[in-house]
PDB file of C-alpha atoms in Angstrom:
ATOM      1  CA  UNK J  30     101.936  87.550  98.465  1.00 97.00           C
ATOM      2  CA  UNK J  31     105.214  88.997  99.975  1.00 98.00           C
ATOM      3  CA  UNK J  32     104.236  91.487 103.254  1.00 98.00           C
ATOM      4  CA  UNK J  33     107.203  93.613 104.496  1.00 98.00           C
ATOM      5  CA  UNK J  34     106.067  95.030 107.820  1.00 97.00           C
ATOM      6  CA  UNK J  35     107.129  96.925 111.052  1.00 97.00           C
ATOM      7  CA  UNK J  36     105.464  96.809 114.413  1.00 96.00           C
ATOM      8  CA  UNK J  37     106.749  98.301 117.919  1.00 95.00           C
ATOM      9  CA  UNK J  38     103.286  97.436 119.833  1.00 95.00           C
ATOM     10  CA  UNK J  39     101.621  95.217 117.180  1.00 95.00           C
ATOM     11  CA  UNK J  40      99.121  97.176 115.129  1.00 96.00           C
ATOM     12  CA  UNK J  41     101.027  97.096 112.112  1.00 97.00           C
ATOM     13  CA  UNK J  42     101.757  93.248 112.803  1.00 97.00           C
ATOM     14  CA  UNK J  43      97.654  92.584 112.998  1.00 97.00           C
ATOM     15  CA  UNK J  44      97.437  94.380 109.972  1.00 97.00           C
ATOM     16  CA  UNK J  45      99.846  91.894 107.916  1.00 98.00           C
ATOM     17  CA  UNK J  46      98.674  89.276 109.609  1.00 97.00           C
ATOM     18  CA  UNK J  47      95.334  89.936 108.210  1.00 97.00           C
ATOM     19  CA  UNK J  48      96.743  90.399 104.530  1.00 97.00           C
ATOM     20  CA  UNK J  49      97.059  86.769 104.656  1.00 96.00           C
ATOM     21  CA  UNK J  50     100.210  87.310 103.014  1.00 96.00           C
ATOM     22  CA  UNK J  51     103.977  85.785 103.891  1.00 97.00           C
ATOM     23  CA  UNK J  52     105.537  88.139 106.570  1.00 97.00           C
ATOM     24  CA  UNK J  53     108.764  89.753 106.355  1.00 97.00           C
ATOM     25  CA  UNK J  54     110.950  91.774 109.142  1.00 96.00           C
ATOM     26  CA  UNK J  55     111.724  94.827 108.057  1.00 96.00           C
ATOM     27  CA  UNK J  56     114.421  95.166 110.809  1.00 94.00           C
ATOM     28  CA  UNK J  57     115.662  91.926 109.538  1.00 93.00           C
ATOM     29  CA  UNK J  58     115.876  92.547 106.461  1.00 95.00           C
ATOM     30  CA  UNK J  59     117.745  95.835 106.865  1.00 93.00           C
ATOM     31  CA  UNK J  60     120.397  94.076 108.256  1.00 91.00           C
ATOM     32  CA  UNK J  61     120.744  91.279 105.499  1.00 91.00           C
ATOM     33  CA  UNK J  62     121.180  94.759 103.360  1.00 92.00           C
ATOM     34  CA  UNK J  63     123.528  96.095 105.348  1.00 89.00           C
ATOM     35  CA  UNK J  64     125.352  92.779 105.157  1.00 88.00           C
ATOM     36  CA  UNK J  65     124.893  92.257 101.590  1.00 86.00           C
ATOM     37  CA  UNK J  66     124.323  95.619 100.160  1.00 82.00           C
ATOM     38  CA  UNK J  67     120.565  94.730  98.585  1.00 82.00           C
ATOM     39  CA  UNK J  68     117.355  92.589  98.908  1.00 91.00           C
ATOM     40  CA  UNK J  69     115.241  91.259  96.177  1.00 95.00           C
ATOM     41  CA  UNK J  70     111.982  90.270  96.310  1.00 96.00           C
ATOM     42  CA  UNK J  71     109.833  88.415  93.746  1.00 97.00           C
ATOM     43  CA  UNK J  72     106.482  87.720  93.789  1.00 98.00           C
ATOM     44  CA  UNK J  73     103.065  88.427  92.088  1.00 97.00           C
ATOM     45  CA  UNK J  74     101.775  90.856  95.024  1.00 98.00           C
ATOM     46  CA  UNK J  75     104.388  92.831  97.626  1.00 98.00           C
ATOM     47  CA  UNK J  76     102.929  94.971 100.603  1.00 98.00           C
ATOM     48  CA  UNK J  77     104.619  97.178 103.167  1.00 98.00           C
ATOM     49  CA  UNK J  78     102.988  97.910 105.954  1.00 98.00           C
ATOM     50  CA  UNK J  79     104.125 100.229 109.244  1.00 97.00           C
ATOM     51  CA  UNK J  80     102.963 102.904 111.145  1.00 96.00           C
ATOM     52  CA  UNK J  81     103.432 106.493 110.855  1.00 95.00           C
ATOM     53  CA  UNK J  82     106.204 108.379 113.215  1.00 90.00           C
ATOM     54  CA  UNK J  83     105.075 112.003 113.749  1.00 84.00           C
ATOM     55  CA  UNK J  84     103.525 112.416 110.620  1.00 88.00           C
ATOM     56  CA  UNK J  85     106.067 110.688 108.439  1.00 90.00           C
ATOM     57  CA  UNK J  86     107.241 107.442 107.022  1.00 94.00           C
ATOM     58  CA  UNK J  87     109.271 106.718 109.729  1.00 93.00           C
ATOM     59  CA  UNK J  88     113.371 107.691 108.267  1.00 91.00           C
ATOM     60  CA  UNK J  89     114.719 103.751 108.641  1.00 92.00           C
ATOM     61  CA  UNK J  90     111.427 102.973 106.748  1.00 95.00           C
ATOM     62  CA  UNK J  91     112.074 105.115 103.844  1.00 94.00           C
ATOM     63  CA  UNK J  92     115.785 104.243 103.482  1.00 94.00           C
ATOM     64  CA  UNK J  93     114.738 100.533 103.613  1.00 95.00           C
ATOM     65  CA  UNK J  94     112.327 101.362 100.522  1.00 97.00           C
ATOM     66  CA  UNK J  95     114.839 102.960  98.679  1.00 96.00           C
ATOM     67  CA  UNK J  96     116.892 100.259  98.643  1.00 95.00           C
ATOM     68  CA  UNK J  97     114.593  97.580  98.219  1.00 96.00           C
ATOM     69  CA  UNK J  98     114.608  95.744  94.833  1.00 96.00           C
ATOM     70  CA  UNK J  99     111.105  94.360  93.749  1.00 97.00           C
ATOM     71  CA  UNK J 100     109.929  92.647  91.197  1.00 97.00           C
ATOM     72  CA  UNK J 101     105.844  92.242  91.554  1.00 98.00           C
ATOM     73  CA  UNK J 102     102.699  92.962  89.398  1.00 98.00           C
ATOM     74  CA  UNK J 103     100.829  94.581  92.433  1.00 98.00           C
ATOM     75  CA  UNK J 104     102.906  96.882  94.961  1.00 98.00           C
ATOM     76  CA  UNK J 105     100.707  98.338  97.823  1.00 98.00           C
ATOM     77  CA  UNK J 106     101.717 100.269 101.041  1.00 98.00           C
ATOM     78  CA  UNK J 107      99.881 100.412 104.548  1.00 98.00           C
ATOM     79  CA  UNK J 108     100.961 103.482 107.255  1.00 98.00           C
ATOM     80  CA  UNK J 109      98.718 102.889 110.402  1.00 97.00           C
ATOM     81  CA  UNK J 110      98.549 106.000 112.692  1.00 95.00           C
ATOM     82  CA  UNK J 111      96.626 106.859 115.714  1.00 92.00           C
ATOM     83  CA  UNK J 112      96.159 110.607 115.954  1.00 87.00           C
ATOM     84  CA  UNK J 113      97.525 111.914 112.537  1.00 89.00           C
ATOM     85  CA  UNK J 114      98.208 110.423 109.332  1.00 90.00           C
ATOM     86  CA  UNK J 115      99.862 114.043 108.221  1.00 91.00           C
ATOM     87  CA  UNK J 116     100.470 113.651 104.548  1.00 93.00           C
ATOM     88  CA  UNK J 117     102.418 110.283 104.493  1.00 96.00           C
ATOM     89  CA  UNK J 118     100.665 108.979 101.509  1.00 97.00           C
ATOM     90  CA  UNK J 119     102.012 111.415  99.242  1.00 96.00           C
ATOM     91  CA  UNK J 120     105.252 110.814 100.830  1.00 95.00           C
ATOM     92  CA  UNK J 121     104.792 107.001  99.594  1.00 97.00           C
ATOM     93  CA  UNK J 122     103.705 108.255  95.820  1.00 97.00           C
ATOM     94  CA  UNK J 123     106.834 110.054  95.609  1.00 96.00           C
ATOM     95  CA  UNK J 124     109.072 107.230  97.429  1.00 97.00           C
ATOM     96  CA  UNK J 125     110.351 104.367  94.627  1.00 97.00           C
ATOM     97  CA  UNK J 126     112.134 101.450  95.326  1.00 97.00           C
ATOM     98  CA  UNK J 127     115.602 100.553  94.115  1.00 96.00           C
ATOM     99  CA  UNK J 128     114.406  99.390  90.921  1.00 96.00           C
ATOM    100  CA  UNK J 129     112.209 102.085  90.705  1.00 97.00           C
ATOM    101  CA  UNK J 130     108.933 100.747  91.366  1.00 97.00           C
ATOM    102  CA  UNK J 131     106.553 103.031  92.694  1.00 98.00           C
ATOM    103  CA  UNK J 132     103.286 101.685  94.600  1.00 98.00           C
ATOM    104  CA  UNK J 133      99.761 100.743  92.581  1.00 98.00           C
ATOM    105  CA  UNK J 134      97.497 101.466  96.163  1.00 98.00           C
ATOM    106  CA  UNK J 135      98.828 103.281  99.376  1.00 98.00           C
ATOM    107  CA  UNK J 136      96.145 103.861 101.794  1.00 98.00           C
ATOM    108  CA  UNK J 137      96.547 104.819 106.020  1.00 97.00           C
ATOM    109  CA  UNK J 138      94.367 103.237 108.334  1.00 97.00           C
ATOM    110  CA  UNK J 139      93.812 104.511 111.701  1.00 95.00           C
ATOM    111  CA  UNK J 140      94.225 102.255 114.650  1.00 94.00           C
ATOM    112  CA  UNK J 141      94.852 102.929 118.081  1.00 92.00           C
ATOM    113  CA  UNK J 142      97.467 105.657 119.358  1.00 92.00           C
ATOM    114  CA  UNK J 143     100.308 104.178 121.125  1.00 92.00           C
ATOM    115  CA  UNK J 144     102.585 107.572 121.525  1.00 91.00           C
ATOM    116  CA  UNK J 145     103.003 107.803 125.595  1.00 93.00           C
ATOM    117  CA  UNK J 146     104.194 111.107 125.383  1.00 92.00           C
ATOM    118  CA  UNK J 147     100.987 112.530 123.517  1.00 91.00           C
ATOM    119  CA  UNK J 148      97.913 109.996 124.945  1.00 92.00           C
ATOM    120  CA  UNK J 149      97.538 108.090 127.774  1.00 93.00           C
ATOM    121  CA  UNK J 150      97.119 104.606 126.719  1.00 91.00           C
ATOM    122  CA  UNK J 151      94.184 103.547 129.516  1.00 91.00           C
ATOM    123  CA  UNK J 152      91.996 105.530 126.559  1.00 89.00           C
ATOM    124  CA  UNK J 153      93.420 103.358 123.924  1.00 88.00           C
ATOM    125  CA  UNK J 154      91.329 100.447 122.398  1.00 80.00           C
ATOM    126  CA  UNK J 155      92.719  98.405 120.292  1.00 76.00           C
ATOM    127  CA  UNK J 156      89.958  96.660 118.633  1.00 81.00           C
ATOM    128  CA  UNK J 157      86.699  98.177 117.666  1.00 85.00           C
ATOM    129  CA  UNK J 158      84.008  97.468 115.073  1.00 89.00           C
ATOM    130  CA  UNK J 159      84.767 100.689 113.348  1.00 89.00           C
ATOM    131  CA  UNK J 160      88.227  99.608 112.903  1.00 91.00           C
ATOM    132  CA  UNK J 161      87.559  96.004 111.634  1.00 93.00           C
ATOM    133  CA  UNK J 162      85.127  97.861 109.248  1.00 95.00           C
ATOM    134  CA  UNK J 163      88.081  99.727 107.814  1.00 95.00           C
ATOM    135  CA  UNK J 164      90.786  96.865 107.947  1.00 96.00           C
ATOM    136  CA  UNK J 165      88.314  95.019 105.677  1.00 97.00           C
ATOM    137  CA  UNK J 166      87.823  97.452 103.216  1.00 97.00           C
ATOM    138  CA  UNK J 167      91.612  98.052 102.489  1.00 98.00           C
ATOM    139  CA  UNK J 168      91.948  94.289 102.834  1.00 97.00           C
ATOM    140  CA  UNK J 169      89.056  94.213 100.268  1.00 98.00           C
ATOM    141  CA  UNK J 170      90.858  96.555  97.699  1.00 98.00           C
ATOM    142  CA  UNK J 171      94.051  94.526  97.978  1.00 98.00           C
ATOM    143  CA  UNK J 172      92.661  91.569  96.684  1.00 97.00           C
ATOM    144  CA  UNK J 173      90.330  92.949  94.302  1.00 97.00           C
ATOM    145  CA  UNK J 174      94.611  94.817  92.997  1.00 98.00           C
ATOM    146  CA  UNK J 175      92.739  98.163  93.192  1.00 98.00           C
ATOM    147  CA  UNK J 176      94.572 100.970  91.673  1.00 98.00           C
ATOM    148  CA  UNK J 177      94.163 103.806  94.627  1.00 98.00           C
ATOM    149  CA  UNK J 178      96.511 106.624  96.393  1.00 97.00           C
ATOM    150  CA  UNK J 179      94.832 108.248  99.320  1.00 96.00           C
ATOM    151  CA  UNK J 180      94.425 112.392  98.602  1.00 95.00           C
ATOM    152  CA  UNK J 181      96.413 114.384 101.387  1.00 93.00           C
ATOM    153  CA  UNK J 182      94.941 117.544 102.426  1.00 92.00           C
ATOM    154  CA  UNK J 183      96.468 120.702 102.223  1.00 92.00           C
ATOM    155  CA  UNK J 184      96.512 120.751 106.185  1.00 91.00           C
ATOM    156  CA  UNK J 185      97.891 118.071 106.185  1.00 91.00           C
ATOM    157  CA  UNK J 186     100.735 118.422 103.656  1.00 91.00           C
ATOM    158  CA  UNK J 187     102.171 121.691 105.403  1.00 91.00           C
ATOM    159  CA  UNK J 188     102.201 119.999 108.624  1.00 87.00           C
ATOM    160  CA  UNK J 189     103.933 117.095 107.532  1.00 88.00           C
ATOM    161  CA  UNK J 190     106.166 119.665 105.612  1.00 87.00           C
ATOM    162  CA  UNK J 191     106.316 121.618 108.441  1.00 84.00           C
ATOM    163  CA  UNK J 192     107.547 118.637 110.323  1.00 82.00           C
ATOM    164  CA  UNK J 193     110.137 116.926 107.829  1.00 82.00           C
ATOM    165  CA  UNK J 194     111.794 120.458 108.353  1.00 74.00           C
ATOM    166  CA  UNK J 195     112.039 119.902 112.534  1.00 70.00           C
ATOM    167  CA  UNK J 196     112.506 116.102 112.505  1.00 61.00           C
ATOM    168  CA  UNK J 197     111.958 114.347 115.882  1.00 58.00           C
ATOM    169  CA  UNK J 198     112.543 110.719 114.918  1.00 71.00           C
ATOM    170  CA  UNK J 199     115.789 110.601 113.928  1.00 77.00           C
ATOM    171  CA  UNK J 200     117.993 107.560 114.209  1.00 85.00           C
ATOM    172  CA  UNK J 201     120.345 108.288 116.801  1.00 89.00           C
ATOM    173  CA  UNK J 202     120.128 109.078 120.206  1.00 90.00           C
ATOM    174  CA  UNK J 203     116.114 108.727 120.168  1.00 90.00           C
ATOM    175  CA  UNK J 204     114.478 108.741 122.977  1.00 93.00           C
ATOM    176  CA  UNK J 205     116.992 107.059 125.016  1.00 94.00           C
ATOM    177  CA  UNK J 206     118.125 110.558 126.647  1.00 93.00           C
ATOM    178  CA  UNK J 207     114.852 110.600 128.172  1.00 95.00           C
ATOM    179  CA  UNK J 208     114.035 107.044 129.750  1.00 95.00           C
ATOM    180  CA  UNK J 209     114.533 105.846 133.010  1.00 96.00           C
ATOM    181  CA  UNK J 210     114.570 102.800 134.322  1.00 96.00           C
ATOM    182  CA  UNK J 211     112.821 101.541 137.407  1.00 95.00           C
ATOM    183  CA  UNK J 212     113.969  99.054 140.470  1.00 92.00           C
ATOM    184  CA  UNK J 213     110.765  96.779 138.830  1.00 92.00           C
ATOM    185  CA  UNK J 214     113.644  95.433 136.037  1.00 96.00           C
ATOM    186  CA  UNK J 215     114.155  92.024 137.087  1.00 92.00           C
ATOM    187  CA  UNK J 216     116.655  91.945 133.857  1.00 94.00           C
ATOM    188  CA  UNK J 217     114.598  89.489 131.619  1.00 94.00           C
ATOM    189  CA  UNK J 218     116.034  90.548 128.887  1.00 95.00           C
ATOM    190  CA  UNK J 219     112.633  90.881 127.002  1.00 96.00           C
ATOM    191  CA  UNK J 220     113.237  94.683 126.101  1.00 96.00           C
ATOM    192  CA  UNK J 221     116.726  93.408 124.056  1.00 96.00           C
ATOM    193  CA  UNK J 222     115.105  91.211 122.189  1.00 95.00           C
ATOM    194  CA  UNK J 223     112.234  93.557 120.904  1.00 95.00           C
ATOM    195  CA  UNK J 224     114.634  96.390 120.187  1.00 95.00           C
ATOM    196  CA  UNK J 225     114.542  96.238 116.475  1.00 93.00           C
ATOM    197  CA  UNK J 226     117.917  98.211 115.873  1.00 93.00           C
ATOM    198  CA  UNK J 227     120.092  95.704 118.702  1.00 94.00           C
ATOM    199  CA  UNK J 228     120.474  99.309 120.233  1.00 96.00           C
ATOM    200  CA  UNK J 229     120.033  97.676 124.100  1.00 97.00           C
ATOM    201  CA  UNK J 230     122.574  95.536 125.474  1.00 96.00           C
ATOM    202  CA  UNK J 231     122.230  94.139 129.426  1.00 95.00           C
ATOM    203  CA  UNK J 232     124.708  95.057 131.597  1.00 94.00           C
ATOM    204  CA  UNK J 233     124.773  93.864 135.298  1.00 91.00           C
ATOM    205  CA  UNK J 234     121.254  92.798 134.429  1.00 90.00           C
ATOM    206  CA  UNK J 235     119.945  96.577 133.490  1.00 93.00           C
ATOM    207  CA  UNK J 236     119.200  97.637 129.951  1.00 95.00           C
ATOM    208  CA  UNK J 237     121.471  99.909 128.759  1.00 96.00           C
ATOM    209  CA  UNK J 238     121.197 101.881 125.437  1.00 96.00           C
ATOM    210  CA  UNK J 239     123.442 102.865 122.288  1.00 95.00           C
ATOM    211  CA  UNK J 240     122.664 105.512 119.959  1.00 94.00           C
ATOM    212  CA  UNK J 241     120.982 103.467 117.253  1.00 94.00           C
ATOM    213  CA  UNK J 242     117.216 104.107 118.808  1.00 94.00           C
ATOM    214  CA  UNK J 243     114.450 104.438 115.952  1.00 93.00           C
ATOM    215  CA  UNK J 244     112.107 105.918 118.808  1.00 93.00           C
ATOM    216  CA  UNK J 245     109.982 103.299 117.990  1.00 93.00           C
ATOM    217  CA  UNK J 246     109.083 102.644 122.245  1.00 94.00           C
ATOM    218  CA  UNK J 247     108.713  98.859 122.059  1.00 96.00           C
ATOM    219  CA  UNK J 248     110.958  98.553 124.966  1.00 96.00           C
ATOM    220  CA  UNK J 249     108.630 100.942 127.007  1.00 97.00           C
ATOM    221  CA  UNK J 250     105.005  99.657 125.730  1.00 96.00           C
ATOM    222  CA  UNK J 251     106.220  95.691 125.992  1.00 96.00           C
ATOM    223  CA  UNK J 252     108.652  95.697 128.994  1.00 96.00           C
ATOM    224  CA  UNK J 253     106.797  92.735 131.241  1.00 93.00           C
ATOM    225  CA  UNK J 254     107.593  94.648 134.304  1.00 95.00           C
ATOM    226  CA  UNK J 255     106.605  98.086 133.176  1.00 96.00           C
ATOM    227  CA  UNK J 256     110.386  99.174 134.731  1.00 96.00           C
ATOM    228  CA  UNK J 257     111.051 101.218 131.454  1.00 97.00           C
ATOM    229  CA  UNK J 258     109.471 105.212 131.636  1.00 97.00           C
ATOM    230  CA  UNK J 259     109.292 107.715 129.903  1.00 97.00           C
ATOM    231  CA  UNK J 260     110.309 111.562 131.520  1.00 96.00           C
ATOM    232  CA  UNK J 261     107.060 112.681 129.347  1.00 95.00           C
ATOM    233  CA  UNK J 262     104.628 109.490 129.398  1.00 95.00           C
ATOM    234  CA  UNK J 263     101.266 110.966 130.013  1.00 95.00           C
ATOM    235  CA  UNK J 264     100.598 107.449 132.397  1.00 95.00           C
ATOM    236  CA  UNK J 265     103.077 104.106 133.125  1.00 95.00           C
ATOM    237  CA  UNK J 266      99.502 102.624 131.591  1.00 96.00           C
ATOM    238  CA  UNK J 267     100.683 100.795 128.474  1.00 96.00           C
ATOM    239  CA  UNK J 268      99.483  99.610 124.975  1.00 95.00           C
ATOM    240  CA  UNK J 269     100.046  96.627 122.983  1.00 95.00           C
ATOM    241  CA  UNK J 270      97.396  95.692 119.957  1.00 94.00           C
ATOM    242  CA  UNK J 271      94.850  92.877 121.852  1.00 93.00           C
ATOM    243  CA  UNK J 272      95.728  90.925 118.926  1.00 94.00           C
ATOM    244  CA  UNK J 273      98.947  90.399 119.411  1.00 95.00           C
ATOM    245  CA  UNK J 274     101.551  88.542 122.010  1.00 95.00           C
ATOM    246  CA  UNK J 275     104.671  89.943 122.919  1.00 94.00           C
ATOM    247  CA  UNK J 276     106.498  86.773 121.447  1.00 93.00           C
ATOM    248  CA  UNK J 277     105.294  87.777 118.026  1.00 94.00           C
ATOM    249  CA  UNK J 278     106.878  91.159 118.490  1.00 93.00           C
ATOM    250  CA  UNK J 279     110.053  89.644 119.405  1.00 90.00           C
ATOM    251  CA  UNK J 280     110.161  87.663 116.181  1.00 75.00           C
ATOM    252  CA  UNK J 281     109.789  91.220 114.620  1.00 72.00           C
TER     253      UNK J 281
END
């Protein structure tokens, strides 16, 4: 089993882990397309896994699936969210890859919300029974190759709808415009090396960004001296899944 994934604060990450599966970089393997033009995969099952971005596949995630070749007998898709799914599985039915594959399951799974600007993350838990409960069960349809597309609700369709027409996440500028960074930064260098876009360089040992941000915050939620805010956090409280170390992030 072949797992593409994405993670910014490490739910996604667990998630793959869990699948048992090997792990792919989605970051990295964008670049070896934009290097090489394509990217094949081969294998008996394929998985993507990453979370939703204001009630969306996140735009750099559905280019990447659009021009991702696979070849597999079982094709499944994972969007974690914390608030609001909105109707992202229905966006996955109608995404195909290159090759035209489309998925056999997509399912969401709710996990804790890591958005500063919408909770504050002292309320966030990463790791209750009720959500082991439902990891297992999606887990449990994988390897059982269950044929399944989560239903979207009509609510939830026109919002997404609604949304897709007023996008936020953009690639681009992001939310660059709006962080600041704090006399904390001791210039480690550990926000560069999450960034999975290469959009932060250091200069006189400060972070400074381009305009290649995904919005994804892993520079906020991860920096080790919580020097990186937010003009709309809700705390400088930050999240990263319990499960998972910031080194594993970096290898993202």
């Amino acid at each position: 089993m072949t797992v593409f994934y994405f993670s910014s604060t490490g739910n996604s990450l667990y998630v793959a882990k869990r699948t048992g599966g090997s792990l792919l970089s989605i970051p990295k393997c964008i670049e070896k397309i934009n290097t090489e033009g394509d990217f094949k995969i081969s294998d008996s099952e394929v998985g993507i896994i990453f979370p939703v971005y204001g009630l969306c596949i996140p735009p750099f995630i559905h280019d990447f699936i659009k021009k991702l070749t696979v070849e597999c007998t079982y094709f499944f898709a994972i969007a974690t969210y914390g608030f609001f799914p909105g109707a992202v599985c229905g966006q996955l039915k109608e995404t195909a890859t290159k090759n035209g594959r489309h998925f056999d399951y997509i399912n969401r799974l709710k996990m804790a919300e890591n958005c500063i600007t919408f909770s504050d993350m002292k309320n966030q838990k990463g790791d209750s029974p009720k959500q082991q409960k439902a990891i297992a069960a999606i887990l449990s349809d994988i390897q059982q190759k269950k044929i399944f597309v989560r239903a979207d609700s009509f609510l939830k369709r026109t919002l997404t709808k609604h949304h897709l027409s007023n996008y936020e996440f953009p690639t681009g500028t992001g939310i660059t415009e709006k962080i600041t960074i704090s006399q904390n930064c001791a210039g480690c260098g550990t926000c560069v090396k999450l960034c999975p876009m290469k959009n932060i360089l250091l200069e006189n040992g400060k972070p400074v960004f381009g305009k290649n941000c995904v919005s994804c915050g892993a520079c906020i939620q991860n920096c080790t001296a919580n020097a990186i805010h937010h003009a709309e956090e809700k705390s400088s409280v930050r999240y990263r899944n319990p499960n998972i170390s910031v080194s594993e992030l970096i290898a993202n």
